[in-house]
Amino acid sequence: MKNYLAFLFCIVALNLFSQNTLKYEDSKETFKASIDNVSWIAGYWVGEAFDGDIEEVWTNPLGNSMMGSFKLVVDNVIQFYELCTISEENETLVFRLKHFHNDLKGWEEKDEMIEAPLVKIENNKAYFHKFTFEKISETELNIYVLFEETTGNETEMKFNYKLKH
C-alpha cells in the first residue's frame, strides 16, 4: 500500500509541476499567429538559475522574427550560451534554439537545432512545444522549459526574469 501511495503521489506531483508547458501534436490544427503577438517578450531580462546568474535578451520584431540570446554565469565563469529565434512562418510561429559552450563551440551538430512549433497563445502566455513564455507584468517574465532526462522522465523548470533597465 505504501508503494502505491508513493507512486500516486509522484504522478500527482508530476502533473502539478508540468502544467505550464504543452507539447505540439502533429495532428492538431496549426495555431495562426504573427510575430507581433509575442512582441512583449522583447527586452533585457535577468534572473537566477543553476546556482548562477542568467541573462536573456530579446530584440523587437523585425523581418517577421525576433532574436534572443541566453547566458549562464556561475562564480563569474560563463557556463554556456544559447542563440534563439522566434520566426513567423506559414501563418504561425516557430521557436528555434542552439546551445554553445563558453568558447562558442556548438552542442548540436552544425545543421541541427531544437525546433519548437507554436501550440497556442492565450492569457499572456505563448506555448511552444516544451517551452512557454509568460508575461507576468511589464517588468517580469517567466519561461518554462520541459527538460527530458537521460532516464526518459521529463521535468519542467521555471526561469523567472526581471526586466533590466
CSV table of C-alpha atoms in Angstrom, one decimal:
chain,number,residue,atom,x,y,z
A,1,MET,CA,0.0,0.0,0.0
A,2,LYS,CA,2.9,2.4,0.8
A,3,ASN,CA,4.4,1.8,-2.6
A,4,TYR,CA,1.0,2.5,-4.3
A,5,LEU,CA,0.6,5.8,-2.3
A,6,ALA,CA,4.2,6.8,-3.2
A,7,PHE,CA,3.5,6.1,-6.9
A,8,LEU,CA,0.2,8.0,-6.8
A,9,PHE,CA,2.0,11.0,-5.1
A,10,CYS,CA,4.7,11.0,-7.8
A,11,ILE,CA,2.0,11.0,-10.6
A,12,VAL,CA,0.1,13.9,-9.0
A,13,ALA,CA,3.3,15.8,-8.3
A,14,LEU,CA,4.5,15.4,-12.0
A,15,ASN,CA,1.1,16.7,-13.2
A,16,LEU,CA,1.3,19.7,-10.8
A,17,PHE,CA,4.8,20.6,-11.9
A,18,SER,CA,4.4,20.4,-15.7
A,19,GLN,CA,1.2,22.4,-16.1
A,20,ASN,CA,2.9,25.3,-17.7
A,21,THR,CA,4.3,23.6,-20.8
A,22,LEU,CA,2.5,21.9,-23.6
A,23,LYS,CA,3.5,19.5,-26.4
A,24,TYR,CA,2.8,20.0,-30.1
A,25,GLU,CA,0.8,17.3,-31.7
A,26,ASP,CA,1.3,16.9,-35.5
A,27,SER,CA,-2.3,16.1,-35.9
A,28,LYS,CA,-3.5,19.3,-34.3
A,29,GLU,CA,-4.6,22.3,-36.4
A,30,THR,CA,-1.9,24.9,-36.7
A,31,PHE,CA,-2.4,27.9,-34.4
A,32,LYS,CA,-2.4,31.1,-36.5
A,33,ALA,CA,-0.2,33.9,-35.1
A,34,SER,CA,2.1,36.7,-36.2
A,35,ILE,CA,5.4,37.9,-34.6
A,36,ASP,CA,3.5,40.9,-33.2
A,37,ASN,CA,1.6,38.5,-30.9
A,38,VAL,CA,4.8,37.8,-28.9
A,39,SER,CA,6.5,41.3,-29.2
A,40,TRP,CA,6.1,41.6,-25.4
A,41,ILE,CA,9.0,39.1,-25.0
A,42,ALA,CA,11.4,41.8,-26.2
A,43,GLY,CA,13.8,43.2,-23.6
A,44,TYR,CA,16.9,42.6,-21.5
A,45,TRP,CA,15.8,40.1,-18.8
A,46,VAL,CA,17.9,38.9,-15.8
A,47,GLY,CA,17.4,36.3,-13.1
A,48,GLU,CA,19.0,33.4,-11.3
A,49,ALA,CA,19.1,29.6,-12.1
A,50,PHE,CA,21.5,26.7,-11.9
A,51,ASP,CA,23.3,28.4,-8.9
A,52,GLY,CA,24.2,31.3,-11.1
A,53,ASP,CA,23.1,34.4,-12.9
A,54,ILE,CA,21.1,34.3,-16.1
A,55,GLU,CA,20.6,36.8,-18.9
A,56,GLU,CA,18.1,36.6,-21.7
A,57,VAL,CA,18.0,39.4,-24.3
A,58,TRP,CA,15.2,39.5,-27.0
A,59,THR,CA,15.1,42.0,-29.9
A,60,ASN,CA,12.0,43.7,-31.1
A,61,PRO,CA,10.3,42.1,-34.1
A,62,LEU,CA,12.0,42.9,-37.4
A,63,GLY,CA,11.8,40.9,-40.6
A,64,ASN,CA,9.0,38.7,-39.2
A,65,SER,CA,11.3,37.4,-36.5
A,66,MET,CA,12.8,38.1,-33.1
A,67,MET,CA,16.3,37.1,-32.0
A,68,GLY,CA,17.3,36.1,-28.5
A,69,SER,CA,20.4,35.1,-26.5
A,70,PHE,CA,20.8,33.4,-23.2
A,71,LYS,CA,23.9,33.3,-20.9
A,72,LEU,CA,24.5,31.4,-17.7
A,73,VAL,CA,27.3,32.7,-15.4
A,74,VAL,CA,28.3,30.8,-12.2
A,75,ASP,CA,31.0,32.2,-10.0
A,76,ASN,CA,31.8,34.8,-12.7
A,77,VAL,CA,32.5,32.0,-15.2
A,78,ILE,CA,30.4,31.6,-18.3
A,79,GLN,CA,28.9,28.1,-18.4
A,80,PHE,CA,27.1,28.2,-21.8
A,81,TYR,CA,25.2,30.4,-24.3
A,82,GLU,CA,22.0,29.9,-26.3
A,83,LEU,CA,21.0,31.6,-29.5
A,84,CYS,CA,17.3,31.7,-30.2
A,85,THR,CA,14.8,32.9,-32.8
A,86,ILE,CA,11.1,33.1,-33.0
A,87,SER,CA,10.1,33.3,-36.7
A,88,GLU,CA,6.8,33.9,-38.4
A,89,GLU,CA,6.4,31.1,-41.0
A,90,ASN,CA,3.3,29.8,-42.8
A,91,GLU,CA,0.9,32.0,-40.7
A,92,THR,CA,2.3,30.6,-37.4
A,93,LEU,CA,5.4,30.9,-35.2
A,94,VAL,CA,8.4,28.6,-34.7
A,95,PHE,CA,10.9,28.9,-31.8
A,96,ARG,CA,14.4,27.7,-32.5
A,97,LEU,CA,17.4,27.2,-30.2
A,98,LYS,CA,21.1,26.3,-30.4
A,99,HIS,CA,23.4,25.8,-27.4
A,100,PHE,CA,27.1,26.8,-27.3
A,101,HIS,CA,29.9,26.2,-24.8
A,102,ASN,CA,31.6,29.2,-23.4
A,103,ASP,CA,34.1,29.1,-26.3
A,104,LEU,CA,31.2,29.1,-28.8
A,105,LYS,CA,31.7,25.5,-29.9
A,106,GLY,CA,28.2,24.2,-30.6
A,107,TRP,CA,26.5,21.5,-28.7
A,108,GLU,CA,24.2,20.5,-31.6
A,109,GLU,CA,25.6,19.4,-34.9
A,110,LYS,CA,26.1,22.2,-37.5
A,111,ASP,CA,22.8,21.9,-39.2
A,112,GLU,CA,20.8,20.8,-36.2
A,113,MET,CA,18.8,22.8,-33.6
A,114,ILE,CA,15.9,22.5,-31.2
A,115,GLU,CA,12.8,23.4,-33.1
A,116,ALA,CA,9.5,24.1,-31.2
A,117,PRO,CA,6.4,24.9,-33.2
A,118,LEU,CA,3.8,27.2,-31.6
A,119,VAL,CA,1.0,25.3,-29.8
A,120,LYS,CA,-1.2,28.3,-28.9
A,121,ILE,CA,-1.2,31.8,-27.4
A,122,GLU,CA,-3.6,32.8,-24.6
A,123,ASN,CA,-3.7,34.9,-21.5
A,124,ASN,CA,-0.3,36.5,-21.8
A,125,LYS,CA,1.3,33.1,-22.5
A,126,ALA,CA,2.9,31.8,-25.7
A,127,TYR,CA,3.1,28.0,-25.7
A,128,PHE,CA,5.7,26.4,-27.9
A,129,HIS,CA,6.5,22.7,-27.9
A,130,LYS,CA,8.0,22.2,-24.4
A,131,PHE,CA,8.7,25.9,-24.0
A,132,THR,CA,6.3,28.6,-22.6
A,133,PHE,CA,6.8,32.3,-22.3
A,134,GLU,CA,4.6,34.0,-19.7
A,135,LYS,CA,4.2,37.8,-19.3
A,136,ILE,CA,3.7,38.4,-15.6
A,137,SER,CA,3.9,42.2,-15.9
A,138,GLU,CA,5.7,44.8,-17.9
A,139,THR,CA,8.8,44.1,-15.8
A,140,GLU,CA,8.6,40.3,-15.1
A,141,LEU,CA,8.7,37.3,-17.4
A,142,ASN,CA,8.6,33.6,-16.8
A,143,ILE,CA,10.0,31.0,-19.2
A,144,TYR,CA,9.1,27.4,-18.6
A,145,VAL,CA,11.1,24.6,-20.2
A,146,LEU,CA,10.3,20.9,-20.2
A,147,PHE,CA,13.6,19.0,-19.9
A,148,GLU,CA,13.9,15.4,-20.9
A,149,GLU,CA,16.3,13.5,-18.6
A,150,THR,CA,18.5,10.6,-19.7
A,151,THR,CA,16.1,8.3,-17.9
A,152,GLY,CA,13.3,9.4,-20.2
A,153,ASN,CA,11.5,11.3,-17.5
A,154,GLU,CA,10.5,14.9,-18.1
A,155,THR,CA,11.0,17.8,-15.6
A,156,GLU,CA,9.6,21.3,-16.0
A,157,MET,CA,11.7,24.1,-14.9
A,158,LYS,CA,10.7,27.8,-14.4
A,159,PHE,CA,13.1,30.6,-15.2
A,160,ASN,CA,11.9,33.9,-13.6
A,161,TYR,CA,13.3,37.1,-15.1
A,162,LYS,CA,13.1,40.8,-14.2
A,163,LEU,CA,13.5,43.5,-16.8
A,164,LYS,CA,16.8,45.3,-16.5
A,165,HIS,CA,16.8,49.0,-17.4
